[in-house]
Amino acid sequence: MALNSGESGTRIKGFSLIEVVVAIAILALLLGGVLAIFSQGFQVDKRARNQAIAVNLARAAAEEYSSWGMVNITSGVYTLGDVNLNNVTYGRTMQISDHPDFPSQLKRLEVVISWPEGGTTKNLTISTLKADY
């Protein structure tokens, strides 16, 4: 931290270039680690948000079926249309089938929500039974 000024033997206080470079390198490594942690946090937050939206869309689709009435609904796969939220397009399909033990009273609903994430397509499926009461 001190430099000799020459013949007189006096020392000049200050940092050498090597000390400054080492300090900057250490700070860069620390900041790089912090930025990597924040980046991962944002990615996890985005995935969690997409999944929460998918769960809500699936629940809404299952509840929407209740307003259709069971009399006119036949078993099959229904495309419910795409929903675009937060620049993500969610595909919605519902498969309706008769319950094997009580075909006239119970319907099995399987709602599938799909969306693109990280170069792949993610899927969320919920299943429930609806009764004709």
Short mmCIF file of N, CA and C in Angstrom, two decimals:
data_model
loop_
_atom_site.label_atom_id
_atom_site.label_comp_id
_atom_site.label_asym_id
_atom_site.label_seq_id
_atom_site.Cartn_x
_atom_site.Cartn_y
_atom_site.Cartn_z
N MET A 1 0.79 -1.19 0.00
CA MET A 1 0.00 0.00 0.00
C MET A 1 0.84 1.26 0.00
N ALA A 2 2.09 1.12 0.12
CA ALA A 2 2.96 2.30 0.12
C ALA A 2 4.04 2.10 -0.92
N LEU A 3 4.44 3.19 -1.54
CA LEU A 3 5.46 3.14 -2.59
C LEU A 3 6.67 3.97 -2.17
N ASN A 4 7.83 3.51 -2.56
CA ASN A 4 9.04 4.31 -2.35
C ASN A 4 9.12 5.36 -3.45
N SER A 5 9.47 6.57 -3.08
CA SER A 5 9.53 7.65 -4.06
C SER A 5 10.92 7.80 -4.67
N GLY A 6 11.85 7.03 -4.23
CA GLY A 6 13.17 7.13 -4.84
C GLY A 6 14.26 7.18 -3.80
N GLU A 7 15.25 8.09 -4.01
CA GLU A 7 16.46 8.14 -3.19
C GLU A 7 16.20 8.56 -1.75
N SER A 8 15.29 9.42 -1.52
CA SER A 8 15.13 9.97 -0.17
C SER A 8 14.54 8.98 0.80
N GLY A 9 13.92 7.91 0.31
CA GLY A 9 13.36 6.90 1.18
C GLY A 9 11.97 7.25 1.70
N THR A 10 11.39 8.33 1.24
CA THR A 10 10.03 8.66 1.67
C THR A 10 9.05 7.75 0.95
N ARG A 11 7.98 7.47 1.62
CA ARG A 11 6.98 6.56 1.03
C ARG A 11 5.72 7.36 0.69
N ILE A 12 5.16 7.07 -0.47
CA ILE A 12 3.91 7.71 -0.90
C ILE A 12 2.78 6.73 -0.60
N LYS A 13 1.78 7.22 0.12
CA LYS A 13 0.65 6.36 0.46
C LYS A 13 -0.29 6.25 -0.73
N GLY A 14 -0.82 5.05 -0.96
CA GLY A 14 -1.75 4.83 -2.05
C GLY A 14 -1.83 3.35 -2.39
N PHE A 15 -2.64 3.04 -3.39
CA PHE A 15 -2.83 1.66 -3.82
C PHE A 15 -2.05 1.44 -5.10
N SER A 16 -1.48 0.26 -5.23
CA SER A 16 -0.79 -0.07 -6.47
C SER A 16 -1.83 -0.52 -7.50
N LEU A 17 -1.44 -0.56 -8.73
CA LEU A 17 -2.33 -0.97 -9.82
C LEU A 17 -2.79 -2.41 -9.62
N ILE A 18 -1.92 -3.26 -9.15
CA ILE A 18 -2.28 -4.66 -8.94
C ILE A 18 -3.35 -4.78 -7.86
N GLU A 19 -3.24 -4.01 -6.80
CA GLU A 19 -4.24 -4.04 -5.73
C GLU A 19 -5.60 -3.57 -6.24
N VAL A 20 -5.61 -2.56 -7.06
CA VAL A 20 -6.86 -2.05 -7.63
C VAL A 20 -7.48 -3.10 -8.54
N VAL A 21 -6.68 -3.73 -9.38
CA VAL A 21 -7.19 -4.75 -10.30
C VAL A 21 -7.76 -5.94 -9.52
N VAL A 22 -7.06 -6.38 -8.49
CA VAL A 22 -7.54 -7.49 -7.67
C VAL A 22 -8.85 -7.12 -6.98
N ALA A 23 -8.95 -5.92 -6.45
CA ALA A 23 -10.19 -5.48 -5.79
C ALA A 23 -11.35 -5.43 -6.77
N ILE A 24 -11.11 -4.93 -7.97
CA ILE A 24 -12.17 -4.87 -9.00
C ILE A 24 -12.58 -6.28 -9.40
N ALA A 25 -11.63 -7.20 -9.53
CA ALA A 25 -11.96 -8.58 -9.89
C ALA A 25 -12.82 -9.24 -8.82
N ILE A 26 -12.49 -9.01 -7.56
CA ILE A 26 -13.28 -9.58 -6.47
C ILE A 26 -14.70 -9.01 -6.48
N LEU A 27 -14.82 -7.70 -6.67
CA LEU A 27 -16.15 -7.08 -6.74
C LEU A 27 -16.95 -7.61 -7.92
N ALA A 28 -16.29 -7.81 -9.06
CA ALA A 28 -16.97 -8.33 -10.25
C ALA A 28 -17.49 -9.74 -9.99
N LEU A 29 -16.70 -10.57 -9.34
CA LEU A 29 -17.15 -11.92 -9.02
C LEU A 29 -18.35 -11.90 -8.07
N LEU A 30 -18.29 -11.06 -7.07
CA LEU A 30 -19.40 -10.96 -6.12
C LEU A 30 -20.67 -10.46 -6.80
N LEU A 31 -20.54 -9.42 -7.61
CA LEU A 31 -21.71 -8.89 -8.32
C LEU A 31 -22.26 -9.90 -9.32
N GLY A 32 -21.37 -10.63 -9.98
CA GLY A 32 -21.82 -11.67 -10.91
C GLY A 32 -22.65 -12.73 -10.21
N GLY A 33 -22.22 -13.13 -9.02
CA GLY A 33 -22.98 -14.11 -8.25
C GLY A 33 -24.33 -13.58 -7.82
N VAL A 34 -24.37 -12.33 -7.39
CA VAL A 34 -25.64 -11.72 -6.98
C VAL A 34 -26.59 -11.62 -8.17
N LEU A 35 -26.08 -11.21 -9.32
CA LEU A 35 -26.93 -11.11 -10.51
C LEU A 35 -27.45 -12.47 -10.93
N ALA A 36 -26.63 -13.51 -10.82
CA ALA A 36 -27.08 -14.86 -11.16
C ALA A 36 -28.21 -15.30 -10.24
N ILE A 37 -28.10 -14.98 -8.97
CA ILE A 37 -29.16 -15.33 -8.01
C ILE A 37 -30.46 -14.60 -8.35
N PHE A 38 -30.38 -13.32 -8.66
CA PHE A 38 -31.58 -12.56 -9.04
C PHE A 38 -32.19 -13.11 -10.33
N SER A 39 -31.35 -13.46 -11.28
CA SER A 39 -31.85 -14.02 -12.54
C SER A 39 -32.62 -15.31 -12.29
N GLN A 40 -32.07 -16.20 -11.48
CA GLN A 40 -32.77 -17.44 -11.15
C GLN A 40 -34.08 -17.15 -10.43
N GLY A 41 -34.06 -16.17 -9.54
CA GLY A 41 -35.28 -15.81 -8.82
C GLY A 41 -36.38 -15.33 -9.76
N PHE A 42 -36.01 -14.53 -10.75
CA PHE A 42 -37.00 -14.06 -11.72
C PHE A 42 -37.56 -15.21 -12.54
N GLN A 43 -36.72 -16.17 -12.91
CA GLN A 43 -37.19 -17.31 -13.68
C GLN A 43 -38.15 -18.18 -12.87
N VAL A 44 -37.81 -18.41 -11.61
CA VAL A 44 -38.69 -19.20 -10.73
C VAL A 44 -40.02 -18.47 -10.54
N ASP A 45 -39.97 -17.16 -10.37
CA ASP A 45 -41.19 -16.37 -10.22
C ASP A 45 -42.07 -16.47 -11.46
N LYS A 46 -41.46 -16.41 -12.62
CA LYS A 46 -42.23 -16.49 -13.87
C LYS A 46 -42.88 -17.87 -14.00
N ARG A 47 -42.14 -18.94 -13.69
CA ARG A 47 -42.71 -20.29 -13.76
C ARG A 47 -43.86 -20.45 -12.78
N ALA A 48 -43.69 -19.94 -11.57
CA ALA A 48 -44.76 -20.04 -10.56
C ALA A 48 -45.99 -19.25 -10.99
N ARG A 49 -45.78 -18.08 -11.57
CA ARG A 49 -46.90 -17.26 -12.04
C ARG A 49 -47.65 -17.98 -13.16
N ASN A 50 -46.92 -18.55 -14.11
CA ASN A 50 -47.56 -19.27 -15.21
C ASN A 50 -48.37 -20.46 -14.70
N GLN A 51 -47.82 -21.18 -13.73
CA GLN A 51 -48.53 -22.33 -13.19
C GLN A 51 -49.77 -21.89 -12.41
N ALA A 52 -49.68 -20.82 -11.66
CA ALA A 52 -50.85 -20.32 -10.92
C ALA A 52 -51.96 -19.89 -11.89
N ILE A 53 -51.58 -19.24 -12.98
CA ILE A 53 -52.57 -18.85 -13.99
C ILE A 53 -53.21 -20.09 -14.59
N ALA A 54 -52.40 -21.12 -14.88
CA ALA A 54 -52.92 -22.35 -15.47
C ALA A 54 -53.91 -23.03 -14.52
N VAL A 55 -53.60 -23.07 -13.24
CA VAL A 55 -54.51 -23.67 -12.26
C VAL A 55 -55.83 -22.90 -12.23
N ASN A 56 -55.77 -21.60 -12.22
CA ASN A 56 -57.00 -20.79 -12.21
C ASN A 56 -57.81 -20.98 -13.48
N LEU A 57 -57.14 -21.07 -14.63
CA LEU A 57 -57.86 -21.30 -15.89
C LEU A 57 -58.52 -22.68 -15.89
N ALA A 58 -57.84 -23.68 -15.35
CA ALA A 58 -58.41 -25.03 -15.30
C ALA A 58 -59.63 -25.07 -14.39
N ARG A 59 -59.52 -24.44 -13.24
CA ARG A 59 -60.66 -24.39 -12.32
C ARG A 59 -61.84 -23.65 -12.94
N ALA A 60 -61.55 -22.55 -13.62
CA ALA A 60 -62.62 -21.78 -14.26
C ALA A 60 -63.30 -22.60 -15.35
N ALA A 61 -62.52 -23.37 -16.10
CA ALA A 61 -63.11 -24.20 -17.16
C ALA A 61 -64.00 -25.28 -16.56
N ALA A 62 -63.57 -25.89 -15.46
CA ALA A 62 -64.39 -26.91 -14.81
C ALA A 62 -65.68 -26.30 -14.27
N GLU A 63 -65.60 -25.11 -13.72
CA GLU A 63 -66.79 -24.44 -13.21
C GLU A 63 -67.71 -23.99 -14.34
N GLU A 64 -67.11 -23.62 -15.45
CA GLU A 64 -67.90 -23.21 -16.61
C GLU A 64 -68.80 -24.35 -17.08
N TYR A 65 -68.32 -25.58 -16.95
CA TYR A 65 -69.10 -26.74 -17.36
C TYR A 65 -70.42 -26.80 -16.59
N SER A 66 -70.41 -26.38 -15.34
CA SER A 66 -71.62 -26.43 -14.52
C SER A 66 -72.75 -25.63 -15.16
N SER A 67 -72.41 -24.57 -15.85
CA SER A 67 -73.44 -23.75 -16.49
C SER A 67 -73.93 -24.36 -17.80
N TRP A 68 -73.23 -25.35 -18.33
CA TRP A 68 -73.67 -25.97 -19.57
C TRP A 68 -74.90 -26.85 -19.35
N GLY A 69 -75.02 -27.45 -18.18
CA GLY A 69 -76.09 -28.41 -17.91
C GLY A 69 -75.69 -29.78 -18.43
N MET A 70 -76.00 -30.82 -17.66
CA MET A 70 -75.53 -32.16 -18.01
C MET A 70 -76.39 -32.84 -19.06
N VAL A 71 -77.58 -32.38 -19.29
CA VAL A 71 -78.48 -33.07 -20.20
C VAL A 71 -77.97 -33.05 -21.63
N ASN A 72 -77.48 -31.91 -22.08
CA ASN A 72 -77.10 -31.77 -23.48
C ASN A 72 -75.63 -32.05 -23.76
N ILE A 73 -74.87 -32.39 -22.76
CA ILE A 73 -73.44 -32.58 -22.95
C ILE A 73 -73.14 -34.04 -23.19
N THR A 74 -72.47 -34.30 -24.29
CA THR A 74 -72.05 -35.66 -24.60
C THR A 74 -70.57 -35.81 -24.27
N SER A 75 -70.18 -37.05 -24.10
CA SER A 75 -68.78 -37.31 -23.82
C SER A 75 -67.94 -36.94 -25.03
N GLY A 76 -66.73 -36.49 -24.77
CA GLY A 76 -65.84 -36.11 -25.85
C GLY A 76 -64.81 -35.10 -25.39
N VAL A 77 -64.01 -34.65 -26.35
CA VAL A 77 -62.98 -33.66 -26.06
C VAL A 77 -63.44 -32.33 -26.64
N TYR A 78 -63.43 -31.30 -25.83
CA TYR A 78 -63.86 -29.97 -26.23
C TYR A 78 -62.68 -29.01 -26.16
N THR A 79 -62.48 -28.26 -27.23
CA THR A 79 -61.46 -27.21 -27.23
C THR A 79 -62.14 -25.93 -26.76
N LEU A 80 -61.61 -25.37 -25.70
CA LEU A 80 -62.25 -24.20 -25.09
C LEU A 80 -61.66 -22.89 -25.59
N GLY A 81 -60.69 -22.94 -26.44
CA GLY A 81 -60.09 -21.72 -26.97
C GLY A 81 -58.88 -21.30 -26.17
N ASP A 82 -58.05 -20.50 -26.81
CA ASP A 82 -56.83 -20.02 -26.18
C ASP A 82 -57.09 -18.75 -25.39
N VAL A 83 -56.30 -18.56 -24.36
CA VAL A 83 -56.34 -17.35 -23.54
C VAL A 83 -54.94 -16.77 -23.51
N ASN A 84 -54.81 -15.47 -23.79
CA ASN A 84 -53.50 -14.82 -23.77
C ASN A 84 -53.43 -13.90 -22.55
N LEU A 85 -52.54 -14.24 -21.62
CA LEU A 85 -52.32 -13.45 -20.41
C LEU A 85 -50.82 -13.24 -20.22
N ASN A 86 -50.42 -12.00 -19.96
CA ASN A 86 -49.01 -11.67 -19.72
C ASN A 86 -48.11 -12.15 -20.86
N ASN A 87 -48.58 -12.01 -22.09
CA ASN A 87 -47.83 -12.42 -23.28
C ASN A 87 -47.56 -13.91 -23.33
N VAL A 88 -48.38 -14.71 -22.67
CA VAL A 88 -48.29 -16.17 -22.72
C VAL A 88 -49.65 -16.68 -23.19
N THR A 89 -49.64 -17.56 -24.19
CA THR A 89 -50.88 -18.12 -24.71
C THR A 89 -51.13 -19.48 -24.07
N TYR A 90 -52.26 -19.60 -23.40
CA TYR A 90 -52.64 -20.83 -22.71
C TYR A 90 -53.71 -21.53 -23.55
N GLY A 91 -53.46 -22.78 -23.93
CA GLY A 91 -54.45 -23.58 -24.64
C GLY A 91 -55.29 -24.34 -23.62
N ARG A 92 -56.61 -24.45 -23.89
CA ARG A 92 -57.51 -25.10 -22.94
C ARG A 92 -58.33 -26.17 -23.65
N THR A 93 -58.29 -27.38 -23.12
CA THR A 93 -59.15 -28.46 -23.61
C THR A 93 -59.79 -29.15 -22.42
N MET A 94 -60.97 -29.72 -22.67
CA MET A 94 -61.68 -30.45 -21.63
C MET A 94 -62.18 -31.76 -22.21
N GLN A 95 -61.88 -32.84 -21.50
CA GLN A 95 -62.41 -34.14 -21.89
C GLN A 95 -63.50 -34.51 -20.90
N ILE A 96 -64.67 -34.83 -21.43
CA ILE A 96 -65.81 -35.21 -20.60
C ILE A 96 -66.13 -36.67 -20.88
N SER A 97 -66.29 -37.43 -19.81
CA SER A 97 -66.64 -38.84 -19.97
C SER A 97 -67.64 -39.23 -18.88
N ASP A 98 -68.41 -40.26 -19.16
CA ASP A 98 -69.37 -40.77 -18.18
C ASP A 98 -68.61 -41.55 -17.11
N HIS A 99 -69.09 -41.44 -15.88
CA HIS A 99 -68.51 -42.25 -14.80
C HIS A 99 -68.90 -43.70 -15.05
N PRO A 100 -67.97 -44.66 -14.90
CA PRO A 100 -68.30 -46.05 -15.23
C PRO A 100 -69.41 -46.66 -14.36
N ASP A 101 -69.52 -46.25 -13.11
CA ASP A 101 -70.53 -46.83 -12.22
C ASP A 101 -71.88 -46.13 -12.29
N PHE A 102 -71.87 -44.82 -12.55
CA PHE A 102 -73.11 -44.03 -12.59
C PHE A 102 -73.11 -43.14 -13.83
N PRO A 103 -73.23 -43.71 -15.02
CA PRO A 103 -73.08 -42.91 -16.24
C PRO A 103 -74.14 -41.82 -16.42
N SER A 104 -75.33 -42.01 -15.88
CA SER A 104 -76.35 -40.98 -16.07
C SER A 104 -76.29 -39.90 -14.99
N GLN A 105 -75.55 -40.13 -13.92
CA GLN A 105 -75.53 -39.18 -12.81
C GLN A 105 -74.20 -38.45 -12.63
N LEU A 106 -73.11 -39.07 -13.03
CA LEU A 106 -71.79 -38.47 -12.82
C LEU A 106 -71.03 -38.32 -14.14
N LYS A 107 -70.39 -37.19 -14.27
CA LYS A 107 -69.49 -36.94 -15.41
C LYS A 107 -68.09 -36.71 -14.87
N ARG A 108 -67.12 -37.27 -15.55
CA ARG A 108 -65.72 -37.04 -15.18
C ARG A 108 -65.18 -35.97 -16.12
N LEU A 109 -64.64 -34.90 -15.52
CA LEU A 109 -64.06 -33.81 -16.30
C LEU A 109 -62.55 -33.84 -16.14
N GLU A 110 -61.86 -33.73 -17.25
CA GLU A 110 -60.41 -33.61 -17.22
C GLU A 110 -60.05 -32.38 -18.04
N VAL A 111 -59.54 -31.37 -17.37
CA VAL A 111 -59.18 -30.11 -18.02
C VAL A 111 -57.66 -30.07 -18.17
N VAL A 112 -57.21 -29.80 -19.38
CA VAL A 112 -55.77 -29.70 -19.66
C VAL A 112 -55.47 -28.28 -20.12
N ILE A 113 -54.53 -27.64 -19.44
CA ILE A 113 -54.05 -26.31 -19.82
C ILE A 113 -52.61 -26.48 -20.28
N SER A 114 -52.28 -25.93 -21.44
CA SER A 114 -50.91 -26.02 -21.96
C SER A 114 -50.41 -24.62 -22.31
N TRP A 115 -49.10 -24.41 -22.12
CA TRP A 115 -48.50 -23.12 -22.42
C TRP A 115 -47.01 -23.31 -22.72
N PRO A 116 -46.44 -22.43 -23.54
CA PRO A 116 -44.99 -22.54 -23.83
C PRO A 116 -44.18 -21.93 -22.69
N GLU A 117 -43.07 -22.61 -22.37
CA GLU A 117 -42.20 -22.08 -21.31
C GLU A 117 -40.80 -22.65 -21.51
N GLY A 118 -39.85 -21.79 -21.69
CA GLY A 118 -38.46 -22.21 -21.80
C GLY A 118 -38.18 -23.13 -22.97
N GLY A 119 -38.84 -22.94 -24.09
CA GLY A 119 -38.60 -23.77 -25.26
C GLY A 119 -39.37 -25.08 -25.27
N THR A 120 -40.14 -25.37 -24.23
CA THR A 120 -40.96 -26.58 -24.20
C THR A 120 -42.41 -26.19 -23.92
N THR A 121 -43.29 -27.16 -24.05
CA THR A 121 -44.69 -26.93 -23.73
C THR A 121 -45.00 -27.59 -22.40
N LYS A 122 -45.49 -26.80 -21.47
CA LYS A 122 -45.88 -27.30 -20.15
C LYS A 122 -47.36 -27.62 -20.17
N ASN A 123 -47.76 -28.63 -19.40
CA ASN A 123 -49.16 -29.02 -19.30
C ASN A 123 -49.55 -29.14 -17.83
N LEU A 124 -50.77 -28.73 -17.55
CA LEU A 124 -51.34 -28.90 -16.22
C LEU A 124 -52.70 -29.55 -16.41
N THR A 125 -52.97 -30.62 -15.68
CA THR A 125 -54.22 -31.35 -15.81
C THR A 125 -54.91 -31.42 -14.46
N ILE A 126 -56.20 -31.10 -14.45
CA ILE A 126 -57.00 -31.34 -13.24
C ILE A 126 -58.18 -32.22 -13.63
N SER A 127 -58.60 -33.05 -12.71
CA SER A 127 -59.74 -33.94 -12.92
C SER A 127 -60.72 -33.75 -11.78
N THR A 128 -61.99 -33.86 -12.12
CA THR A 128 -63.02 -33.74 -11.10
C THR A 128 -64.26 -34.49 -11.56
N LEU A 129 -65.17 -34.72 -10.65
CA LEU A 129 -66.46 -35.32 -10.97
C LEU A 129 -67.55 -34.29 -10.77
N LYS A 130 -68.52 -34.28 -11.67
CA LYS A 130 -69.68 -33.40 -11.55
C LYS A 130 -70.93 -34.28 -11.49
N ALA A 131 -71.81 -33.95 -10.57
CA ALA A 131 -73.03 -34.73 -10.40
C ALA A 131 -74.21 -33.99 -10.98
N ASP A 132 -75.16 -34.75 -11.51
CA ASP A 132 -76.43 -34.19 -11.99
C ASP A 132 -77.40 -34.27 -10.82
N TYR A 133 -77.65 -33.14 -10.18
CA TYR A 133 -78.51 -33.14 -9.01
C TYR A 133 -79.74 -32.31 -9.22
#
